[in-house]
């Protein structure tokens, strides 16, 4: 995975050191959520990324793939919507199992 100078702190963590783990990142289509997804993927975590914008989620997944990271599962959802959140729960359980 190609790390940028601003991400040099990652160099203190062993790539793949969290292999076999799973995580759910909300707000993963941009900003801190995207950075968190990249870091977790770098550490070997299987990541399901949730956010309101499918295009943003796709860009996050593509960035991880471009870095040589593992596939990222994208789940578009507005977590402020109770009905969608209930459906999302089942999907996420399948992803992290």
mmCIF file of C-alpha atoms in Angstrom:
data_model
loop_
_atom_site.group_PDB
_atom_site.id
_atom_site.type_symbol
_atom_site.label_atom_id
_atom_site.label_comp_id
_atom_site.label_asym_id
_atom_site.label_seq_id
_atom_site.Cartn_x
_atom_site.Cartn_y
_atom_site.Cartn_z
ATOM 1 C CA UNK A 1 0.000 0.000 0.000
ATOM 2 C CA UNK A 2 1.374 3.382 -0.959
ATOM 3 C CA UNK A 3 1.491 5.712 2.023
ATOM 4 C CA UNK A 4 1.626 9.462 1.650
ATOM 5 C CA UNK A 5 3.919 11.625 3.784
ATOM 6 C CA UNK A 6 0.964 12.869 5.793
ATOM 7 C CA UNK A 7 0.172 9.272 6.681
ATOM 8 C CA UNK A 8 3.678 8.366 7.829
ATOM 9 C CA UNK A 9 2.402 7.487 11.293
ATOM 10 C CA UNK A 10 1.022 4.347 9.655
ATOM 11 C CA UNK A 11 4.599 3.201 9.155
ATOM 12 C CA UNK A 12 4.772 2.469 12.894
ATOM 13 C CA UNK A 13 2.069 -0.172 12.489
ATOM 14 C CA UNK A 14 2.813 -3.486 10.817
ATOM 15 C CA UNK A 15 0.906 -4.019 7.570
ATOM 16 C CA UNK A 16 -1.603 -6.809 8.067
ATOM 17 C CA UNK A 17 -1.225 -6.818 11.856
ATOM 18 C CA UNK A 18 -5.012 -6.960 12.265
ATOM 19 C CA UNK A 19 -5.649 -9.592 9.584
ATOM 20 C CA UNK A 20 -8.716 -11.693 10.267
ATOM 21 C CA UNK A 21 -10.575 -8.840 11.960
ATOM 22 C CA UNK A 22 -13.608 -7.023 10.583
ATOM 23 C CA UNK A 23 -14.807 -3.450 10.962
ATOM 24 C CA UNK A 24 -17.704 -1.243 9.980
ATOM 25 C CA UNK A 25 -16.897 2.375 9.126
ATOM 26 C CA UNK A 26 -19.751 4.865 8.872
ATOM 27 C CA UNK A 27 -19.267 8.045 6.888
ATOM 28 C CA UNK A 28 -16.703 6.230 4.773
ATOM 29 C CA UNK A 29 -17.381 8.084 1.552
ATOM 30 C CA UNK A 30 -15.078 10.980 2.441
ATOM 31 C CA UNK A 31 -12.864 12.637 5.035
ATOM 32 C CA UNK A 32 -12.071 10.863 8.270
ATOM 33 C CA UNK A 33 -14.233 7.865 7.330
ATOM 34 C CA UNK A 34 -12.258 7.375 4.108
ATOM 35 C CA UNK A 35 -8.939 7.721 5.928
ATOM 36 C CA UNK A 36 -10.075 5.267 8.605
ATOM 37 C CA UNK A 37 -11.104 2.767 5.943
ATOM 38 C CA UNK A 38 -7.702 3.061 4.255
ATOM 39 C CA UNK A 39 -5.865 2.587 7.538
ATOM 40 C CA UNK A 40 -7.918 -0.450 8.555
ATOM 41 C CA UNK A 41 -7.442 -2.027 5.129
ATOM 42 C CA UNK A 42 -3.685 -1.387 5.379
ATOM 43 C CA UNK A 43 -3.719 -3.238 8.696
ATOM 44 C CA UNK A 44 -5.484 -6.201 7.078
ATOM 45 C CA UNK A 45 -9.003 -5.633 8.381
ATOM 46 C CA UNK A 46 -12.028 -6.643 6.271
ATOM 47 C CA UNK A 47 -13.955 -3.385 6.031
ATOM 48 C CA UNK A 48 -17.608 -2.675 5.348
ATOM 49 C CA UNK A 49 -18.003 1.013 4.630
ATOM 50 C CA UNK A 50 -21.351 2.763 5.098
ATOM 51 C CA UNK A 51 -22.368 6.196 3.881
ATOM 52 C CA UNK A 52 -25.054 8.214 2.147
ATOM 53 C CA UNK A 53 -23.299 8.665 -1.201
ATOM 54 C CA UNK A 54 -22.685 5.572 -3.329
ATOM 55 C CA UNK A 55 -20.168 7.470 -5.483
ATOM 56 C CA UNK A 56 -18.127 8.462 -2.437
ATOM 57 C CA UNK A 57 -18.151 4.892 -1.148
ATOM 58 C CA UNK A 58 -17.038 3.638 -4.552
ATOM 59 C CA UNK A 59 -14.152 6.136 -4.559
ATOM 60 C CA UNK A 60 -13.099 4.938 -1.111
ATOM 61 C CA UNK A 61 -13.154 1.282 -2.226
ATOM 62 C CA UNK A 62 -11.291 2.130 -5.438
ATOM 63 C CA UNK A 63 -8.628 4.013 -3.467
ATOM 64 C CA UNK A 64 -8.043 1.015 -1.212
ATOM 65 C CA UNK A 65 -7.854 -1.278 -4.258
ATOM 66 C CA UNK A 66 -5.416 1.120 -5.970
ATOM 67 C CA UNK A 67 -3.265 0.947 -2.842
ATOM 68 C CA UNK A 68 -3.217 -2.856 -3.128
ATOM 69 C CA UNK A 69 -5.556 -3.345 -0.186
ATOM 70 C CA UNK A 70 -8.276 -5.948 0.304
ATOM 71 C CA UNK A 71 -11.764 -5.560 -1.189
ATOM 72 C CA UNK A 72 -14.002 -3.124 0.664
ATOM 73 C CA UNK A 73 -17.739 -3.812 0.941
ATOM 74 C CA UNK A 74 -19.767 -0.653 0.200
ATOM 75 C CA UNK A 75 -23.194 -0.308 1.777
ATOM 76 C CA UNK A 76 -25.030 2.920 0.882
ATOM 77 C CA UNK A 77 -27.311 3.898 3.752
ATOM 78 C CA UNK A 78 -28.330 6.947 5.736
ATOM 79 C CA UNK A 79 -27.864 5.748 9.322
ATOM 80 C CA UNK A 80 -30.285 8.457 10.470
ATOM 81 C CA UNK A 81 -33.166 6.463 8.917
ATOM 82 C CA UNK A 82 -34.412 3.775 11.359
ATOM 83 C CA UNK A 83 -35.946 1.554 8.646
ATOM 84 C CA UNK A 84 -32.759 1.524 6.590
ATOM 85 C CA UNK A 85 -30.630 0.953 9.663
ATOM 86 C CA UNK A 86 -32.631 -2.161 10.580
ATOM 87 C CA UNK A 87 -32.052 -3.612 7.090
ATOM 88 C CA UNK A 88 -28.401 -2.607 7.212
ATOM 89 C CA UNK A 89 -27.896 -4.544 10.431
ATOM 90 C CA UNK A 90 -28.570 -7.860 8.702
ATOM 91 C CA UNK A 91 -26.241 -7.024 5.831
ATOM 92 C CA UNK A 92 -23.461 -6.004 8.181
ATOM 93 C CA UNK A 93 -23.757 -9.181 10.235
ATOM 94 C CA UNK A 94 -23.257 -11.163 7.042
ATOM 95 C CA UNK A 95 -20.226 -9.064 6.080
ATOM 96 C CA UNK A 96 -18.374 -9.344 9.380
ATOM 97 C CA UNK A 97 -19.244 -12.979 10.078
#
